[in-house]
CSV table of C-alpha atoms in Angstrom, one decimal:
chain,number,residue,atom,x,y,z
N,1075,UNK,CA,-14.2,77.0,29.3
N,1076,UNK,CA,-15.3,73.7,30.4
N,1077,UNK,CA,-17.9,72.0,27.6
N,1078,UNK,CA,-19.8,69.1,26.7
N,1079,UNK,CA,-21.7,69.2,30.2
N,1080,UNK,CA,-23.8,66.5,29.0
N,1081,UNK,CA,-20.9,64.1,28.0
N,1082,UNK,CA,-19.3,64.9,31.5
N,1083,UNK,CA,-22.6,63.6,33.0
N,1084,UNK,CA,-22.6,60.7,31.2
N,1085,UNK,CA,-19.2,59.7,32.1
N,1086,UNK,CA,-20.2,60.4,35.7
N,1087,UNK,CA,-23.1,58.2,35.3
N,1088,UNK,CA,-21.1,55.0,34.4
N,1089,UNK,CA,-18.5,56.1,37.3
N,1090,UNK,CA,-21.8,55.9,39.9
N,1091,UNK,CA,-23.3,52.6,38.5
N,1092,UNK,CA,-20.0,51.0,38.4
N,1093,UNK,CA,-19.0,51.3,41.5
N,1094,UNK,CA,-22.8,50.9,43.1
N,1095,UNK,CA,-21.8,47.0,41.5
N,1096,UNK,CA,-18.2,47.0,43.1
N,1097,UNK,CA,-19.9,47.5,46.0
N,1098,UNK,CA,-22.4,44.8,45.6
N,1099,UNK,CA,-19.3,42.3,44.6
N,1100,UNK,CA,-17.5,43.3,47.6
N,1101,UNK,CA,-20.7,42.8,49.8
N,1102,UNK,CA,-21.5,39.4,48.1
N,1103,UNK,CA,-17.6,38.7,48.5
N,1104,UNK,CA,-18.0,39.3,52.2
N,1105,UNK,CA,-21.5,37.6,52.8
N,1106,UNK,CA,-20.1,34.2,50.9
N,1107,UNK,CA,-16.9,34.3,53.0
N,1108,UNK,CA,-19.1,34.5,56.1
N,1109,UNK,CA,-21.8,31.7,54.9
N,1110,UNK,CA,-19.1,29.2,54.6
N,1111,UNK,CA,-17.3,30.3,57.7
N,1112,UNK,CA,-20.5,30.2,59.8
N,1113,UNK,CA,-22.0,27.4,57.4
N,1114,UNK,CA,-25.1,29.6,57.2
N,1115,UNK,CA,-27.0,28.5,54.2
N,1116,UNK,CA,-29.9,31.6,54.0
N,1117,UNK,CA,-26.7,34.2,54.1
N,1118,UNK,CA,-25.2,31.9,51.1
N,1119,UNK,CA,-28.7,31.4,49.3
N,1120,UNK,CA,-29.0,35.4,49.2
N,1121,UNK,CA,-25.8,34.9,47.3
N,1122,UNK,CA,-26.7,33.2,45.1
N,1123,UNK,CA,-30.3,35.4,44.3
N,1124,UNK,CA,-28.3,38.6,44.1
N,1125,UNK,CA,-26.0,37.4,41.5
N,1126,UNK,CA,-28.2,38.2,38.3
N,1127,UNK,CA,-28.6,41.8,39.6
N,1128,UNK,CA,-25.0,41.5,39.0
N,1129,UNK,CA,-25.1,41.0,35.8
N,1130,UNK,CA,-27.8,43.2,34.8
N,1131,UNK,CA,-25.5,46.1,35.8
N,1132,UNK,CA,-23.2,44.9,33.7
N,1133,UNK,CA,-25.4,45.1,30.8
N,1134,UNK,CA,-26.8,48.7,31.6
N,1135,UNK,CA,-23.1,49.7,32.3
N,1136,UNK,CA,-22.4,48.2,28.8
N,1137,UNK,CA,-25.4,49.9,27.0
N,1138,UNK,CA,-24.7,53.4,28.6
N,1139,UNK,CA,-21.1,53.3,27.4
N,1140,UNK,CA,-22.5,52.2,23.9
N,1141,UNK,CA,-24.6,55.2,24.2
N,1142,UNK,CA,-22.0,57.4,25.2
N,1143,UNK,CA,-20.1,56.5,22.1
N,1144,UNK,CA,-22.4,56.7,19.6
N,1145,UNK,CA,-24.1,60.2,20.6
N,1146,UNK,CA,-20.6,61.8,21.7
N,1147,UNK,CA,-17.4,60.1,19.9
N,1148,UNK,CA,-15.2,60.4,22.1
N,1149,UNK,CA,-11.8,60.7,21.9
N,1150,UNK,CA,-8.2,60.0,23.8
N,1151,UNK,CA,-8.6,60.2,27.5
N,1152,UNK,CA,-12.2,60.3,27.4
N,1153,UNK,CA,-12.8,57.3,25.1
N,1154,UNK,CA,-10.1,54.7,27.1
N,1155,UNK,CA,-12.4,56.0,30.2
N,1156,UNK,CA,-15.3,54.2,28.1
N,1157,UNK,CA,-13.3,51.4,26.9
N,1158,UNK,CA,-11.7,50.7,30.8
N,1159,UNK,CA,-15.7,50.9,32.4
N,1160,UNK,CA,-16.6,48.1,29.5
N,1161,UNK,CA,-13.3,46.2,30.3
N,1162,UNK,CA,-13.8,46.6,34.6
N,1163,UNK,CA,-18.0,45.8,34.1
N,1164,UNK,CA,-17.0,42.5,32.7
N,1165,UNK,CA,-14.1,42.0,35.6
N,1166,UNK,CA,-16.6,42.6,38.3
N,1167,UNK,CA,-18.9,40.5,36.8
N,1168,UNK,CA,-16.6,37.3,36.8
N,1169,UNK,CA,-15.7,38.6,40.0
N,1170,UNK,CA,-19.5,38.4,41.3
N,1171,UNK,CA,-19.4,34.5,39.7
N,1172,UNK,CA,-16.5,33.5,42.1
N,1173,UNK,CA,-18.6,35.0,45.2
N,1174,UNK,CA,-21.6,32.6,44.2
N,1175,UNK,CA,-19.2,29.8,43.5
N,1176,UNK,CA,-18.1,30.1,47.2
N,1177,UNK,CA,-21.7,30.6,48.8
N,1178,UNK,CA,-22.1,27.2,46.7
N,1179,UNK,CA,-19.5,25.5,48.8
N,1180,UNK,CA,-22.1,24.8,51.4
N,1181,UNK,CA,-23.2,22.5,49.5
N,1182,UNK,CA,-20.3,20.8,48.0
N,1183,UNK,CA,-17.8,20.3,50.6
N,1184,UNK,CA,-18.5,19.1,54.2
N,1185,UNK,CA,-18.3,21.2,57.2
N,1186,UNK,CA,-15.3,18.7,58.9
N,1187,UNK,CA,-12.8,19.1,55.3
N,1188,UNK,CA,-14.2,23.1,55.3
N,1189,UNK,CA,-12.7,23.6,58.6
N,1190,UNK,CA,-9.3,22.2,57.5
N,1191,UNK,CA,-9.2,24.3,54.4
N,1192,UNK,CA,-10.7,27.7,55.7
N,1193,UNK,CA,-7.9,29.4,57.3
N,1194,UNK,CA,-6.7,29.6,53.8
N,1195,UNK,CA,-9.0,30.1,51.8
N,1196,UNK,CA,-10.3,32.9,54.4
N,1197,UNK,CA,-7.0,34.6,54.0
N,1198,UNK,CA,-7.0,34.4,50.2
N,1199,UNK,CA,-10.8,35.7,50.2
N,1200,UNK,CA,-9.8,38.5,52.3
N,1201,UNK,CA,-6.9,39.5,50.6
N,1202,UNK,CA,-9.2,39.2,47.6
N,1203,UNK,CA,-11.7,41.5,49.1
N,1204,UNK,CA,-9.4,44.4,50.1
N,1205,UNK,CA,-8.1,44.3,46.6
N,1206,UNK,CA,-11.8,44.5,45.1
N,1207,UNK,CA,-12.1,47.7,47.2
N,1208,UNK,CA,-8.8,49.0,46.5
N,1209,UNK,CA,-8.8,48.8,43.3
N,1210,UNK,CA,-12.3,50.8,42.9
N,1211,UNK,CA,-10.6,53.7,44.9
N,1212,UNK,CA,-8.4,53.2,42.8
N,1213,UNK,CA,-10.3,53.7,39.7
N,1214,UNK,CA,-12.6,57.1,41.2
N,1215,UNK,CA,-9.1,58.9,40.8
N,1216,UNK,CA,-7.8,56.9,38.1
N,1217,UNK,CA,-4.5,56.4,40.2
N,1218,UNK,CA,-2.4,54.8,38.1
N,1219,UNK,CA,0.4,54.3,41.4
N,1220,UNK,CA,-2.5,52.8,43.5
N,1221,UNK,CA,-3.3,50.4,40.9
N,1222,UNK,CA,0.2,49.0,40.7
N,1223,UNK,CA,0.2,49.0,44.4
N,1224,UNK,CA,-2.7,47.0,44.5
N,1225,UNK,CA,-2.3,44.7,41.7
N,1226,UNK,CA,1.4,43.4,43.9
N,1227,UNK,CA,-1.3,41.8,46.1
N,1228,UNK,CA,-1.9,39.0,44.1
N,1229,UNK,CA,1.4,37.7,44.4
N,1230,UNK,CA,-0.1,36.6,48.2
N,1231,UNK,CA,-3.1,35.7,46.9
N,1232,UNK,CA,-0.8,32.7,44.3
N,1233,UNK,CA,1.3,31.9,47.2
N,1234,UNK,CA,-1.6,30.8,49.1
N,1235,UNK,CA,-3.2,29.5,46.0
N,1236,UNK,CA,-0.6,26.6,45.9
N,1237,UNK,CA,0.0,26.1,49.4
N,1238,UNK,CA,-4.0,25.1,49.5
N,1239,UNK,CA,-4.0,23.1,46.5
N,1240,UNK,CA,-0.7,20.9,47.8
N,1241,UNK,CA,-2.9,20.4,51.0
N,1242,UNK,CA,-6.1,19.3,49.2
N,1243,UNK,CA,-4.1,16.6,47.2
N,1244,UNK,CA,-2.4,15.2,49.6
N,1245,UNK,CA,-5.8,15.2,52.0
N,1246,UNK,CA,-7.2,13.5,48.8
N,1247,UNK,CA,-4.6,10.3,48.4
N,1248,UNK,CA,-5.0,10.0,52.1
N,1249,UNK,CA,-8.7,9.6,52.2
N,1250,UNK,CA,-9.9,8.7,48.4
N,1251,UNK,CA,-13.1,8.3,49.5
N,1252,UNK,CA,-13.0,12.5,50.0
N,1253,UNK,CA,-11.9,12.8,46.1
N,1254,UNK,CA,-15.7,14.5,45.4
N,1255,UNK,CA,-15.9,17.1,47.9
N,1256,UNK,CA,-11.9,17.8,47.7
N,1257,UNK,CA,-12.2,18.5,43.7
N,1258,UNK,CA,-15.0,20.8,44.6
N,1259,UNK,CA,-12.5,22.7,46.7
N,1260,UNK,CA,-9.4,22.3,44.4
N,1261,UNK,CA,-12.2,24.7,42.2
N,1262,UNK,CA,-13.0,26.9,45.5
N,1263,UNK,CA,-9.0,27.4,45.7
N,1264,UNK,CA,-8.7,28.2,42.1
N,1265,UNK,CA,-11.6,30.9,41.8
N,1266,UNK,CA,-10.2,33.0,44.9
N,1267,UNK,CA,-7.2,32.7,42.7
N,1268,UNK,CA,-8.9,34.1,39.8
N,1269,UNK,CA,-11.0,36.4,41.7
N,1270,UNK,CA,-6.8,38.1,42.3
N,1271,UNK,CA,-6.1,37.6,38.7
N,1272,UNK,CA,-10.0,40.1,38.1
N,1273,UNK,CA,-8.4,42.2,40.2
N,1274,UNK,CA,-5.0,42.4,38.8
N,1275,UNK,CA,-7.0,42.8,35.3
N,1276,UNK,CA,-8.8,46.0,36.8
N,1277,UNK,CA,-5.4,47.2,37.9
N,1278,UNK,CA,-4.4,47.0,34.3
N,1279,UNK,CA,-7.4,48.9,32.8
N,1280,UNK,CA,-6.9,52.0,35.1
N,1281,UNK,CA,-2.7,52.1,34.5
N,1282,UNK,CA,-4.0,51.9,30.8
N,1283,UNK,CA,-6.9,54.7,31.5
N,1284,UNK,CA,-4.9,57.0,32.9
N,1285,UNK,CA,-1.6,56.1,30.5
N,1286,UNK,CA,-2.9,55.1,27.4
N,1287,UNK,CA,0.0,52.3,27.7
N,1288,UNK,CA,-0.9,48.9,28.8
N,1289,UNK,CA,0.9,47.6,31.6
N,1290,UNK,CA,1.5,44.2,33.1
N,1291,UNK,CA,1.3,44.0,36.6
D,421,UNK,CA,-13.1,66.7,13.9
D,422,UNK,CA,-14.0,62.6,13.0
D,423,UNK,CA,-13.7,63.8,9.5
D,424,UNK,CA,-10.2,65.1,10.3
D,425,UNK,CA,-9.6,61.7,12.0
D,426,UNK,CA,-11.2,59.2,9.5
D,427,UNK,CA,-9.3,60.8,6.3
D,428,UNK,CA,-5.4,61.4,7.8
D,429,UNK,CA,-2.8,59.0,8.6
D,430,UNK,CA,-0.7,62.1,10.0
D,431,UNK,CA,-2.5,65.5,12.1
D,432,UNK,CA,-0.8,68.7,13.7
D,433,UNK,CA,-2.8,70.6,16.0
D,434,UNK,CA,-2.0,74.5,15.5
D,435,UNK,CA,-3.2,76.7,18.2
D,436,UNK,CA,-2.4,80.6,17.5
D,437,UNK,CA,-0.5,79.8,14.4
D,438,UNK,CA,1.9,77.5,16.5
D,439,UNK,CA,2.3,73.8,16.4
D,440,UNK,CA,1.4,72.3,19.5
D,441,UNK,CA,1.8,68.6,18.7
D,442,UNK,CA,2.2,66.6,15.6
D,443,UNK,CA,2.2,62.9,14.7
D,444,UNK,CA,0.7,59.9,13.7
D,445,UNK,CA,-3.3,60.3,13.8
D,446,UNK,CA,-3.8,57.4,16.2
D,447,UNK,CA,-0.9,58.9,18.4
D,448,UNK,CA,-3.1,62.2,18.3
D,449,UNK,CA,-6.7,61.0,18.9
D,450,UNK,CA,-6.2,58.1,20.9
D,451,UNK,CA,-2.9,59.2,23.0
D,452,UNK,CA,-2.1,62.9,22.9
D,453,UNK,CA,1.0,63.9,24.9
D,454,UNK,CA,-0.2,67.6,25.2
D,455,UNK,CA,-3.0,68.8,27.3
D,456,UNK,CA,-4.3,71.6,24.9
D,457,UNK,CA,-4.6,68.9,22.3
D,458,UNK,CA,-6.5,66.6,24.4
D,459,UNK,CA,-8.7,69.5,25.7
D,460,UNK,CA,-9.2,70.5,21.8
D,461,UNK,CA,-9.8,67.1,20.0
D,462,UNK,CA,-12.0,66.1,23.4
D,463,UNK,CA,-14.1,69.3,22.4
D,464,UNK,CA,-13.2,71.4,25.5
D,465,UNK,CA,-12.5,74.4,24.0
D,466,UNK,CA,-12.3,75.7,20.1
């Protein structure tokens, strides 16, 4: 009963290499969160190196679903699968981007405003993290419930988002001098906002996978 | 079956002499309600 062997394969294929580069996010995720906390430059600088393996597996993500389309045409189910990999490969990416961005903090901001900020922007990382993992168990079994679950997350993530961003301003107008390093971390605070708004993107993409309808979580 | 697809604005898949699903032919290929017509336009059986 069950046919096209190869095209199963090749679907399998894309699952493996796109979650091999969820899990090298997630890792880089992790490692930048603990650079900053730990103001370990190496940890941060292997960050920052890692980041075009990133996106080569984008690309070869990207080429194999390119493949897969023009040798197989698929259809329904099987071609949103396609679509959705494309669509997540380029979430993760961006995702990967915001990981380097914080390893590049070390640079930007000094340890003394850092350790004002970090609670928060730990929290928001780590809420970020989670929903990076989450949401690729979430796409193995294309669980449309767990991705609505997850997606809800961000909703902590934007809370903390503008509870960070009041405190850099006002840190700002009291010390103008710290205008420099606090812009640097008014970005910081909004990429670990948009790392939630990747995630929520994913989310979206595996509702639609499994669905066909596109939802907006 | 991309011949089917690229010439029709409408398709019905008939399985047995019975209609199993009919309607618009983006419904169909990119959205089928019914499982036998996935399976059939995804080239899992027939």
């Amino acid at each position: 009963m069950e046919q096209r062997i190869h095209y199963r394969e090749q679907i399998r294929g894309i699952h493996q290499e796109l979650l091999r580069m969820g899990v090298l996010v997630e890792e880089n995720l992790n490692k930048a969160l603990r650079a900053v906390k730990t103001q370990n430059r190496e940890l941060a600088s292997s960050v920052i190196d890692s980041d075009p393996r990133i996106d080569a597996m984008q690309l070869e993500i990207e080429e194999r679903c390119t493949v897969a389309i023009a040798t197989e045409q698929p259809v329904a189910t099987d071609l949103r699968e396609i679509m959705v990999a494309i669509k997540i490969a380029s979430d993760l990416e961006r995702i990967g981007d915001h990981a380097r961005h914080l390893a590049r903090a070390l640079d930007r901001v000094s340890p003394e405003l850092m350790s004002e900020s970090f609670p928060v922007i730990e929290s928001m990382a780590e809420i970020g993290i989670a929903m990076v993992h989450d949401s690729l168990d979430a796409y193995v079994d294309l669980d449309a419930d767990r991705a609505r679950e997850v997606a809800l997350r961000d909703q902590q993530i934007n809370v903390l988002h503008r509870d960070l961003y009041d405190r850099i301003i006002s840190a700002m107008k009291k010390a103008p001098e710290r205008v420099e390093e606090g812009t640097s971390l008014v970005f910081i605070n909004r990429f670990l906002e948009r790392l939630g708004d990747h995630v929520t993107n994913i989310c979206e993409w595996i509702v639609y996978a499994r669905t066909g309808e596109h939802p907006e979580l | 079956m991309q011949q089917a697809g690229r010439v029709s604005d409408q398709t019905a898949f008939f399985l047995n002499g019975v209609v199993v699903e009919a309607g618009s032919t983006k419904e169909i290929f990119f959205n089928p309600r019914e499982e036998r017509t996935e399976a059939h336009i995804s080239g899992r059986f027939g």
